[in-house]
Coordinates of C-alpha atoms and ligand atoms in Angstrom, one line a residue:
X17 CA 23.8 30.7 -38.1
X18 CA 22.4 29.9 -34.7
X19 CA 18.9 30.7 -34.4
X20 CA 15.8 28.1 -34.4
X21 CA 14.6 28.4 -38.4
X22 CA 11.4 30.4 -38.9
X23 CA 8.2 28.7 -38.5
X24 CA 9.9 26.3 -36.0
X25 CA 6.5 24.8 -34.5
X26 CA 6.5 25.8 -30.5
X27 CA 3.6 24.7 -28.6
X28 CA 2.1 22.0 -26.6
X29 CA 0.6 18.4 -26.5
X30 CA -2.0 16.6 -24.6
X31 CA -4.0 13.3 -25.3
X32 CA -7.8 13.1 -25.3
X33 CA -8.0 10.3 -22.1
X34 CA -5.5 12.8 -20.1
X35 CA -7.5 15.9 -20.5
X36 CA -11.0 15.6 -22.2
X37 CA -13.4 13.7 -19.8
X38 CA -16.9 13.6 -20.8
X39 CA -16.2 10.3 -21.4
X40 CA -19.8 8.8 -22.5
X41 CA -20.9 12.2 -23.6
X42 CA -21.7 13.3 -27.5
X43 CA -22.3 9.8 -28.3
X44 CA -18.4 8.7 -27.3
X45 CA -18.4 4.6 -26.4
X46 CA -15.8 3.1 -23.5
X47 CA -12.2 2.6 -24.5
X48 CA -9.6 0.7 -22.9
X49 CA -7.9 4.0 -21.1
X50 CA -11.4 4.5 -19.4
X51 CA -11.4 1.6 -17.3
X52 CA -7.5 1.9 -16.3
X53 CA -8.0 3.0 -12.5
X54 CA -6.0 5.2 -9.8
X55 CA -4.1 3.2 -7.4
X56 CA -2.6 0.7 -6.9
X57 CA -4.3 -1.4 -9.9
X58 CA -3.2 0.9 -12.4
X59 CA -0.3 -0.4 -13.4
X60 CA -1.6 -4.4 -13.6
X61 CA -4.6 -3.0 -15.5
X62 CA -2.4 -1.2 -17.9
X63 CA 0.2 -4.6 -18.5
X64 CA -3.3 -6.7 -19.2
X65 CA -2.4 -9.0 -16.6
X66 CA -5.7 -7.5 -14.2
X67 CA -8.6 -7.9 -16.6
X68 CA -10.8 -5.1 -16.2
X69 CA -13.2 -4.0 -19.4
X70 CA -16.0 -2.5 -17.6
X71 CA -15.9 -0.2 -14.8
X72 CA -16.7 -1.0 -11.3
X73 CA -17.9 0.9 -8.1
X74 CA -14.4 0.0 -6.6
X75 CA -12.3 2.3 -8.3
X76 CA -12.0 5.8 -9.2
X77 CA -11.1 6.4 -13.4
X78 CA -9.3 9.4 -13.8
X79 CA -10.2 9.8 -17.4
X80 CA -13.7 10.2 -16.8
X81 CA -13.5 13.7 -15.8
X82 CA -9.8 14.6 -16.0
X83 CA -9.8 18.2 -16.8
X84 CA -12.7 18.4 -18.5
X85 CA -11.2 20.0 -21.3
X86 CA -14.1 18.5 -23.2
X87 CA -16.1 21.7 -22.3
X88 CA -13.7 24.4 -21.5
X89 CA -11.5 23.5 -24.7
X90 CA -12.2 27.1 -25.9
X91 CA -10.8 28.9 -22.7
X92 CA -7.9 26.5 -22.8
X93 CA -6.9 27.2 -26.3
X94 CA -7.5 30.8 -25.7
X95 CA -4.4 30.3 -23.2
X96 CA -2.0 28.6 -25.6
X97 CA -2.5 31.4 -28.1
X98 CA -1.7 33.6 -25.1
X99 CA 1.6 31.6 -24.7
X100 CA 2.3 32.6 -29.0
X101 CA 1.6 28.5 -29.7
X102 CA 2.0 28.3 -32.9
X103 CA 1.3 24.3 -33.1
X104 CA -0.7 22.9 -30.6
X105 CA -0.7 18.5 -30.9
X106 CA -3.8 16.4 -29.2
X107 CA -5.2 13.5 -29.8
X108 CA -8.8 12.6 -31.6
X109 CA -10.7 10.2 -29.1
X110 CA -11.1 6.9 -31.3
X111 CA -14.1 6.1 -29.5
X112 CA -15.6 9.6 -29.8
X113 CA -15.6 8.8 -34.1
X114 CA -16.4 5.6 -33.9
X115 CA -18.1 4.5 -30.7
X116 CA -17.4 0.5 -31.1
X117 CA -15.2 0.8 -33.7
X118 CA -16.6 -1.6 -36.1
X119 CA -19.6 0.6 -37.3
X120 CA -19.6 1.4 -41.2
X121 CA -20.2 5.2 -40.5
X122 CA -18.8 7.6 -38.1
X123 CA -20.2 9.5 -35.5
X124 CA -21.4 13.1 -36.7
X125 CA -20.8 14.4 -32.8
X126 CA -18.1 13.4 -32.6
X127 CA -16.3 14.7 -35.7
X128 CA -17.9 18.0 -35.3
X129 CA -16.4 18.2 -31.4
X130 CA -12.9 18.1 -33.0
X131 CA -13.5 20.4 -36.2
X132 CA -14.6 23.0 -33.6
X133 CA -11.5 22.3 -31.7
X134 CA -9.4 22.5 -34.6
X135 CA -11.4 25.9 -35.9
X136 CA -10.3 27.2 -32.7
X137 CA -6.6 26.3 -33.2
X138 CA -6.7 28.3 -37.2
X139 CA -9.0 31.4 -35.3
X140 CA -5.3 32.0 -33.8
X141 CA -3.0 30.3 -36.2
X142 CA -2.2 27.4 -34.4
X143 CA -1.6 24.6 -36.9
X144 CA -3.1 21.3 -35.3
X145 CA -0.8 18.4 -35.0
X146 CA -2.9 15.6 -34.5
X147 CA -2.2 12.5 -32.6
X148 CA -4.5 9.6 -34.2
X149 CA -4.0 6.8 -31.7
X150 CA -2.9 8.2 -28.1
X151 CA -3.6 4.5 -26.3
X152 CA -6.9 4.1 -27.3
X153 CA -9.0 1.5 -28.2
X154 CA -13.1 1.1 -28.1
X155 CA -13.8 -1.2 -25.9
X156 CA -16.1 -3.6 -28.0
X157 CA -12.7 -3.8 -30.6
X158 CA -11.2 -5.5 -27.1
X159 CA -14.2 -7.9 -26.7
X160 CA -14.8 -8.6 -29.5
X161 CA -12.0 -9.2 -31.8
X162 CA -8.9 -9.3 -29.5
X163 CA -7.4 -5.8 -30.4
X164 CA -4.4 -5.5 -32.1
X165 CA -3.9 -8.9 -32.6
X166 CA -6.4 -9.4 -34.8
X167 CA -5.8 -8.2 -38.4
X168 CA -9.1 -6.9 -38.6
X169 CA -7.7 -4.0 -36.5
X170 CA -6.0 -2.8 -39.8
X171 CA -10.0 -2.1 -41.4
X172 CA -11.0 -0.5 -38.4
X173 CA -7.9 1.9 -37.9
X174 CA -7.6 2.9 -41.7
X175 CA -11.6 3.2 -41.6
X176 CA -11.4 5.6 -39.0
X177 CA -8.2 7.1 -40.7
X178 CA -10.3 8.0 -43.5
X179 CA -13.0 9.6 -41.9
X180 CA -10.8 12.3 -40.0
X181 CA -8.7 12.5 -43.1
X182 CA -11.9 13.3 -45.3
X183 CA -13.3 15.5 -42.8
X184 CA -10.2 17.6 -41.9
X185 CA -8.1 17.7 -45.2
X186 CA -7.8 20.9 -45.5
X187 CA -7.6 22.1 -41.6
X188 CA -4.9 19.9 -40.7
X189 CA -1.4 18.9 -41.9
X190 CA 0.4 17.2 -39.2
X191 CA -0.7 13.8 -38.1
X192 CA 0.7 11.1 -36.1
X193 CA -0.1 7.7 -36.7
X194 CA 0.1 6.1 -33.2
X195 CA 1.5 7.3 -30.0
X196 CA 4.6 5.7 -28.3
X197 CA 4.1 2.7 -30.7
X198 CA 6.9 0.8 -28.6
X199 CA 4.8 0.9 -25.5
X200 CA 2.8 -2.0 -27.0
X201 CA 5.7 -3.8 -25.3
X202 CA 5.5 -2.6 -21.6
X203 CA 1.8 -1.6 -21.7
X204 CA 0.0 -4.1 -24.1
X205 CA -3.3 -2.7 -22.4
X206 CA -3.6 0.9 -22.4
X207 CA -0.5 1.3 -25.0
X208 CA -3.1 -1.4 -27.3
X209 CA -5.8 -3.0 -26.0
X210 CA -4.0 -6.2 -25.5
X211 CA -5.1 -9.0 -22.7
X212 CA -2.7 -11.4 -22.2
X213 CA -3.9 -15.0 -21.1
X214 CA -2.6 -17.4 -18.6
X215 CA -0.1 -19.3 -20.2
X216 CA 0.3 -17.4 -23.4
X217 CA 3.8 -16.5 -25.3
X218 CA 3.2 -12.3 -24.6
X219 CA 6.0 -11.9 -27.2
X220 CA 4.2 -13.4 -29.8
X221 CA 1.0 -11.7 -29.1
X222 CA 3.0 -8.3 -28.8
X223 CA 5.0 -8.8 -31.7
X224 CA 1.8 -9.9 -34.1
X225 CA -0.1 -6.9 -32.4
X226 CA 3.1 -4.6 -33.5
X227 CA 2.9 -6.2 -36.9
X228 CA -1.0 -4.9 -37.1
X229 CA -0.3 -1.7 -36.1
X230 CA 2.9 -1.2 -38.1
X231 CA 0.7 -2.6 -41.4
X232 CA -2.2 0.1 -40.3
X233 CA 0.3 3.2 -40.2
X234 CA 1.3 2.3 -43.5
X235 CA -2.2 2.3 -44.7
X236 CA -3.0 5.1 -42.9
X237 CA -0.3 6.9 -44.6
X238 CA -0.7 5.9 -48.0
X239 CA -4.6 6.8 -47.4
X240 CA -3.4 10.0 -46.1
X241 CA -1.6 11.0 -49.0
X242 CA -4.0 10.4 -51.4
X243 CA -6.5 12.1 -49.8
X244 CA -4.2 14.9 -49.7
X245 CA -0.7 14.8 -50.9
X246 CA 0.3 17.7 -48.8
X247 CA -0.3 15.4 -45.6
X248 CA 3.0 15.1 -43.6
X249 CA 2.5 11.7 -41.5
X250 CA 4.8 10.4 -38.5
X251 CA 5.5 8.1 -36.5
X252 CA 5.9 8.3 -32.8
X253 CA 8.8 7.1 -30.1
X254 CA 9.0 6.6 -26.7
X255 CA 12.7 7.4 -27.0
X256 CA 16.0 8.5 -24.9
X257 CA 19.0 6.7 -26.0
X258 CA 20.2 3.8 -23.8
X259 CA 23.2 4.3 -22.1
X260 CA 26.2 1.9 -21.2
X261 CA 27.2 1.3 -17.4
X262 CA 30.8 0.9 -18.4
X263 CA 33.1 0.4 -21.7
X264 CA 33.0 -3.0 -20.8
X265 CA 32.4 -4.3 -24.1
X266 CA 29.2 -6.7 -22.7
X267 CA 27.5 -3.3 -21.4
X268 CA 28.1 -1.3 -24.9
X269 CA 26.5 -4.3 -26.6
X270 CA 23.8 -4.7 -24.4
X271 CA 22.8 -0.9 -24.7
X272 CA 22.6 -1.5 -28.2
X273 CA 20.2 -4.2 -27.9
X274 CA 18.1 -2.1 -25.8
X275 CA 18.2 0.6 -28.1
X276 CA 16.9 -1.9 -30.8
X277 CA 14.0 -2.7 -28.6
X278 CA 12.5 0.7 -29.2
X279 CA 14.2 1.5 -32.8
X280 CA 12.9 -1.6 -34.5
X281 CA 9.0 -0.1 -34.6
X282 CA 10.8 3.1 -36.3
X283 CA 12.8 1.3 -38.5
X284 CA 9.7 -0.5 -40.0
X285 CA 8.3 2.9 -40.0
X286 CA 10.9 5.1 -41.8
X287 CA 13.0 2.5 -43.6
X288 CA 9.8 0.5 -45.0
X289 CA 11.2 -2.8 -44.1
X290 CA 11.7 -5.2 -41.1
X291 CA 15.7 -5.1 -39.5
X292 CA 17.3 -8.4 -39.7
X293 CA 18.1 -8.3 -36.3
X294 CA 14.3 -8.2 -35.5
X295 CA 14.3 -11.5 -37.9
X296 CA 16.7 -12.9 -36.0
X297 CA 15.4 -12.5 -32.7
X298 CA 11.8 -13.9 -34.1
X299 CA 13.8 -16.8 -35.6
X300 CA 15.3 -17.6 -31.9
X301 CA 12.5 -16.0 -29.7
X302 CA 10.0 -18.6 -31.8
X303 CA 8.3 -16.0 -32.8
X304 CA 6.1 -16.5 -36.0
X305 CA 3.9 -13.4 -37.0
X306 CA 1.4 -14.0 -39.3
X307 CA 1.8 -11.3 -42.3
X308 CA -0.1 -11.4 -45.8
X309 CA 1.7 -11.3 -48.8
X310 CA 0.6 -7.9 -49.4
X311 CA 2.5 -6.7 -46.3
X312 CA 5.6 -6.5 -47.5
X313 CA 5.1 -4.2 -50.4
X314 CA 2.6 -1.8 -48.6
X315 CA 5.7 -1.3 -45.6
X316 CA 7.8 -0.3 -48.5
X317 CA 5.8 2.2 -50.5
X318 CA 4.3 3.8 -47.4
X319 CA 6.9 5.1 -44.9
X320 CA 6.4 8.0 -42.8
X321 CA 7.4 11.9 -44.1
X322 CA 8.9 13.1 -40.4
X323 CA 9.9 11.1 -36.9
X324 CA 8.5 12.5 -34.0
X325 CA 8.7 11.3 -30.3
X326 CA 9.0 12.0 -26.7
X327 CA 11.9 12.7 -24.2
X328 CA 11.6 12.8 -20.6
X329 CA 15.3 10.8 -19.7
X330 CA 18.1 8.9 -21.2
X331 CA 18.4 5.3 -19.8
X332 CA 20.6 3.1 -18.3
X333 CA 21.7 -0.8 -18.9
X334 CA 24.5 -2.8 -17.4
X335 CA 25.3 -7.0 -18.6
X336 CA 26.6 -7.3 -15.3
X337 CA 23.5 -8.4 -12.9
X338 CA 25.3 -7.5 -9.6
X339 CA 24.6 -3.6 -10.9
X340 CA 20.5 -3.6 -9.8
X341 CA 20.4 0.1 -8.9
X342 CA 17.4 1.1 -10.6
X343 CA 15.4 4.2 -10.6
X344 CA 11.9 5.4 -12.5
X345 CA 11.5 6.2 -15.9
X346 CA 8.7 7.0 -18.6
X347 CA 6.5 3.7 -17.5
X348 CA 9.5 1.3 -17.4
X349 CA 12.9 1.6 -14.8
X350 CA 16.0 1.8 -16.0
X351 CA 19.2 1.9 -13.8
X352 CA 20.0 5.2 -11.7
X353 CA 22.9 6.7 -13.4
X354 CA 25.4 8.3 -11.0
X355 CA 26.1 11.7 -12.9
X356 CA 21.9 12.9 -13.3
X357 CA 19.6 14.5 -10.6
X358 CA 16.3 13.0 -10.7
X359 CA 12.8 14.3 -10.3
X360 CA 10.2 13.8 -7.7
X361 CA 9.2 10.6 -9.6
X362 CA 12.3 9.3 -10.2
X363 CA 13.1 10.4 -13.7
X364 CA 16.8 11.1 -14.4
X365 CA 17.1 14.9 -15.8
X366 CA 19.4 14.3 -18.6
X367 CA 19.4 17.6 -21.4
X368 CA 22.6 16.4 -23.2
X369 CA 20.5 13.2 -23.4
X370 CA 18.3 15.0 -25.7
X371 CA 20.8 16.3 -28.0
X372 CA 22.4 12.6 -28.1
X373 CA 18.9 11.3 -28.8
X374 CA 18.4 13.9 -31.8
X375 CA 21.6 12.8 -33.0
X376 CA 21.1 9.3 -32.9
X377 CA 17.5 9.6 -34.6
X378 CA 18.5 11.9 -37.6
X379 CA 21.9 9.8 -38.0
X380 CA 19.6 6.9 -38.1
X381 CA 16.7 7.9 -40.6
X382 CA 17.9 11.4 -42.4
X383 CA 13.9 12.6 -41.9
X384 CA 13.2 15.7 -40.2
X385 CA 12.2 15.2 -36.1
X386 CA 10.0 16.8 -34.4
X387 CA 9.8 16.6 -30.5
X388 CA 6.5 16.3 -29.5
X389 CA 6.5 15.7 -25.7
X390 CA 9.5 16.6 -22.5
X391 CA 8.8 18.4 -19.8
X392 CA 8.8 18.1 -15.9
X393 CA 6.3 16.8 -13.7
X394 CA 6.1 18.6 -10.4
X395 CA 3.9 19.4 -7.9
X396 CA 3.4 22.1 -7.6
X397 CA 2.3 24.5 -5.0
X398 CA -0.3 27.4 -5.0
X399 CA 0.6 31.0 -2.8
X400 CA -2.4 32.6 -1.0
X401 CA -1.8 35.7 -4.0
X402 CA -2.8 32.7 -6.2
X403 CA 0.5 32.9 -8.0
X404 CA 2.5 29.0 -8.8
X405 CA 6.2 29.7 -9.3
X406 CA 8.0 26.8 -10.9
X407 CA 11.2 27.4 -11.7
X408 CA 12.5 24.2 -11.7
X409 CA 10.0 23.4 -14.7
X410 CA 11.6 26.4 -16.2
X411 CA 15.2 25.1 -15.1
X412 CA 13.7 21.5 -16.6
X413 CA 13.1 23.6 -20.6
X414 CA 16.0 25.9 -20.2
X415 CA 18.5 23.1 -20.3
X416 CA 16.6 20.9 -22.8
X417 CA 15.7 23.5 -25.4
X418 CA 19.5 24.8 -25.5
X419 CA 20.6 21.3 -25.6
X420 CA 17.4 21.4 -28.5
X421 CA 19.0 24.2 -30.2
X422 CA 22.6 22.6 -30.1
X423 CA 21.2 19.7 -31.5
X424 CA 19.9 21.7 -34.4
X425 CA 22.3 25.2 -35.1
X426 CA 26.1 22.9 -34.2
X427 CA 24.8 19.7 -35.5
X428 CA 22.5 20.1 -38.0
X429 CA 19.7 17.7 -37.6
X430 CA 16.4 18.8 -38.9
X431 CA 13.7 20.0 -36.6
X432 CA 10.1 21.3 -37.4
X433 CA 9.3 21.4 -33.9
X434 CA 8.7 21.5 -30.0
X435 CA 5.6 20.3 -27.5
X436 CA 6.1 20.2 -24.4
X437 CA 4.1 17.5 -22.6
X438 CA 1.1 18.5 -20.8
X439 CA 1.4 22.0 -21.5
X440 CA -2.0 22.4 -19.3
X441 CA -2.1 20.0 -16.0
X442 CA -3.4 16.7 -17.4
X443 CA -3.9 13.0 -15.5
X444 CA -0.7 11.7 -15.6
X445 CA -0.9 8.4 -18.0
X446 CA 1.6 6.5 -15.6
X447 CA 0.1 7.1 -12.4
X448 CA -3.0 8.6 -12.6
X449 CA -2.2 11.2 -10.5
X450 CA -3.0 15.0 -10.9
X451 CA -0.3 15.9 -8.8
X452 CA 2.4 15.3 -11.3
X453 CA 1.7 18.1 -13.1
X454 CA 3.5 19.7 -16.4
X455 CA 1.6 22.4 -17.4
X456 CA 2.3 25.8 -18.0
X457 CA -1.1 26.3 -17.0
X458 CA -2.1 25.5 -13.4
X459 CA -6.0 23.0 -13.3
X460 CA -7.5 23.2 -10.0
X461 CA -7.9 18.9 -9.2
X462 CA -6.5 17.1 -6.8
X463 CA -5.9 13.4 -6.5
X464 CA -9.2 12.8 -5.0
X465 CA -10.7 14.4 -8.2
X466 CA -12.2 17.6 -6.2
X467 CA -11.1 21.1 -6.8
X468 CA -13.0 23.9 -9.1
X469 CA -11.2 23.3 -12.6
X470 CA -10.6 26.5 -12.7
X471 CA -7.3 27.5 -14.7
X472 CA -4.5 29.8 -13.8
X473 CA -0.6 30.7 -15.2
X474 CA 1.9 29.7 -13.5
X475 CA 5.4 31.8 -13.5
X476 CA 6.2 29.4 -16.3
X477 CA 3.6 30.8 -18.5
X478 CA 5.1 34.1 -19.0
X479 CA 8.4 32.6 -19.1
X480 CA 7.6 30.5 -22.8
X481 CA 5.6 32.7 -23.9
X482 CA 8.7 34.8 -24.2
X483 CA 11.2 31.7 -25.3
X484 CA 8.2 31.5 -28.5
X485 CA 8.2 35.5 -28.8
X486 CA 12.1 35.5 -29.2
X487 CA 12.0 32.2 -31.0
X488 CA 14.0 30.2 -28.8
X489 CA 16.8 33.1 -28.1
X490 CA 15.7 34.6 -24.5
X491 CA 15.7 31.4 -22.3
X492 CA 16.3 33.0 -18.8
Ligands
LIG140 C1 4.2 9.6 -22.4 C2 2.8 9.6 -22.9 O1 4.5 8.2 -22.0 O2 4.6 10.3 -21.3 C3 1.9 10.5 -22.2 O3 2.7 9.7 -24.3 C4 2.3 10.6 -20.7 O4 0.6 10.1 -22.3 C5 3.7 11.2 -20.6 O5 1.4 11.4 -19.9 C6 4.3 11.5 -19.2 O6 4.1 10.3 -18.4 P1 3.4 10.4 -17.1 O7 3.3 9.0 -16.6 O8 4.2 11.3 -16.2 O9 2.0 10.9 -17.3

């Protein structure tokens, strides 16, 4: 057999900071992705090196408005039924539920804003896969306790947990815990909240804030299933298997470690336990985190049901230091590998890296996967007619969804489905640009934040649309 199984979950994803705006309306408080500017302070901002937890007349934040999906989420859904979505994954504003974060009792607005979203999604069959922690943090959580490396966090997440849980427990299936959870490690700000001080070990704080998080997903998803045993919970990777520069043995072993970087958060996640060689490198690193007795045990009992994550690129990693060729990648550089094209940005196109990625992932944790972000961001450029062709976005899916299928009909790993990043033109979380665009749906903003907002299809549009119709078999 080589077709995609029935019910495979095509659609979209988006995060709330990328795409919502109204970022003080229905009762919503300041997060740390709301005071993460444009320009050139984006990017110290983001690492917590640049403190910033207020907004200033200095900057422009592109979350405040982004697409301001927050009022025309109706229209916009209306579009991805168009497309045949049959899954569509966002995230719930943390801020928007609980405003500081440390309140006993959620915000009624603020629920009610998503369960209209999600009664959208069911009025055209689109199951909701729902992203619980894209980034975001309240702001007062920051101030106040230190973020995610305080252990109070853990109350506050599962608290929050249990209110969306409760509210949606029998509207939505699909949840995932935290986005990207091994960005904590290149963006401690917007990936967590996290400021680091002058002077401070940032492993340690890292590490104790991963330890907090990992101990909250496990809570979450214990929480989640008995609220509702039918829950299916995952956990989310920034992945794209690491590459070796050469078979010199020194470069195969360093592409392990790299690849250990990122797999140790999903090995917690899915195997219920910490590596040894994450032991190790705490014993070495002098790295002591802090975990209560309890820890141990609620790790075990409470791993996740699928493994989703994101692909833009494979990566690249040499021991030898002369090799310092390095290009962009999804928030990090790796080294520019001879044998890919790359995009506007710098990001290697790599489809066989997918199925190599797949193949590592299932080897690794025998769960089902589900991708739940790739795409290509382009600019992208508007005829007088008002038509936007993108074929190289299309050329960008083509390649990955047959390297997708490959992945799934000549090696068996298990798949419940694909989202495509930014399936309607978002802020891009890197750069805060609107002109790196993904969508299949074309949002009139520019970088200067004017434009109408109105929304159009692009030639890409028509072209998914069919690739869902035909379940993944007409791809040209
Ligand atoms: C992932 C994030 O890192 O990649 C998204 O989960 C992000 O939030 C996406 O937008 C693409 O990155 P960028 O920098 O092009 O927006």
């Amino acid at each position: 057999m080589s077709r995609l199984p029935e019910g495979f979950l095509w659609g979209g994803a988006t995060a709330a900071n990328q795409c919502e705006g109204g970022y003080l309306e229905g009762g919503r408080g300041l997060a740390n992705v709301d005071v993460v500017p444009a320009g050139k302070d984006r990017f110290p901002v983001a690492e917590g090196k640049m403190v910033m937890t207020e907004c200033d007349d200095a900057h422009v934040y592109p979350s405040h408005e982004a697409i301001d999906m927050y009022h025309h989420y109706k229209e916009d859904i209306k579009l991805f039924a168009e497309m045949g979505f049959k899954c569509y994954r966002f995230s719930i504003a943390w801020s928007r539920i609980f405003p500081m974060g440390d309140e006993a009792e959620p915000n009624e607005e603020g629920l009610a804003f998503y369960e209209s979203m999600i009664d959208e999604c069911l009025k055209y069959g689109i199951e909701p896969l729902i992203t619980i922690c894209h980034f975001d943090v309240p702001m007062h959580l920051i101030t106040e306790y230190g973020s995610w490396r305080s252990r109070k966090m853990v109350d506050f997440y599962v608290r929050y947990c249990e209110a969306i849980f409760t509210r949606f427990k029998d509207k939505v299936k699909y949840w995932l815990t935290f986005n990207e959870i091994n960005m904590l490690l290149h963006l401690p700000f917007m990936g967590a909240g996290l400021l680091i001080k002058e002077g401070e070990n940032a492993d340690q704080v890292k590490y104790q804030a991963a330890h907090n998080e990992l101990v909250a997903s496990a809570l979450a998803t214990k929480r989640a299933h008995e609220i509702n045993p039918g829950f299916m919970i995952g956990c989310m990777l920034a992945a794209g298997n690491t590459y070796a520069n050469t078979c010199a043995p020194q470069d195969v072993w360093k592409s392990m470690e790299k690849d250990r970087e990122n797999y140790f958060f999903i090995d917690v996640q899915s195997r219920g336990a910490y590596p040894n060689y994450a032991l190790k490198m705490f014993e070495r690193e002098n790295i002591n985190i802090q975990m209560e007795p309890q820890d141990a045990q609620i790790l075990k009992e409470n791993t996740v049901d699928f493994i989703s994550f994101s692909y833009y690129s494979s990566r690249l990693t040499s021991a030898d230091p002369q090799v310092s060729q390095k290009t962009e990648g999804n928030v990090f550089a790796t080294l520019k590998n001879p044998y890919l094209e790359a995009s506007e940005w710098g990001w290697q196109i790599d489809p066989l890296g997918l199925r190599i990625t797949m193949n590592a992932m299932y080897d690794r944790y025998q769960k089902p996967l589900f991708i739940v972000e790739n795409g290509l961001g382009a600019v992208d450029t508007k005829e007088e007619d008002g038509s936007i062709h993108d074929e190289y976005r299309i050329a960008y899916l083509r390649e990955h969804i047959k390297a997708m299928k490959d992945a799934v009909n000549i090696d068996g790993v298990e798949l419940l489905g694909y989202t495509p990043w930014g399936c309607i033109d978002l802020v891009s979380a890197g750069t805060g640009e609107m002109r790196k665009r993904y969508g299949f749906i074309y949002v009139d903003k520019d970088d200067e934040g004017k434009g109408t907002l109105e929304r159009s299809r692009k030639d890409s549009f028509e072209w998914y649309k069919r690739v869902i119709a035909t379940n993944g078999e007409e791809l040209d």
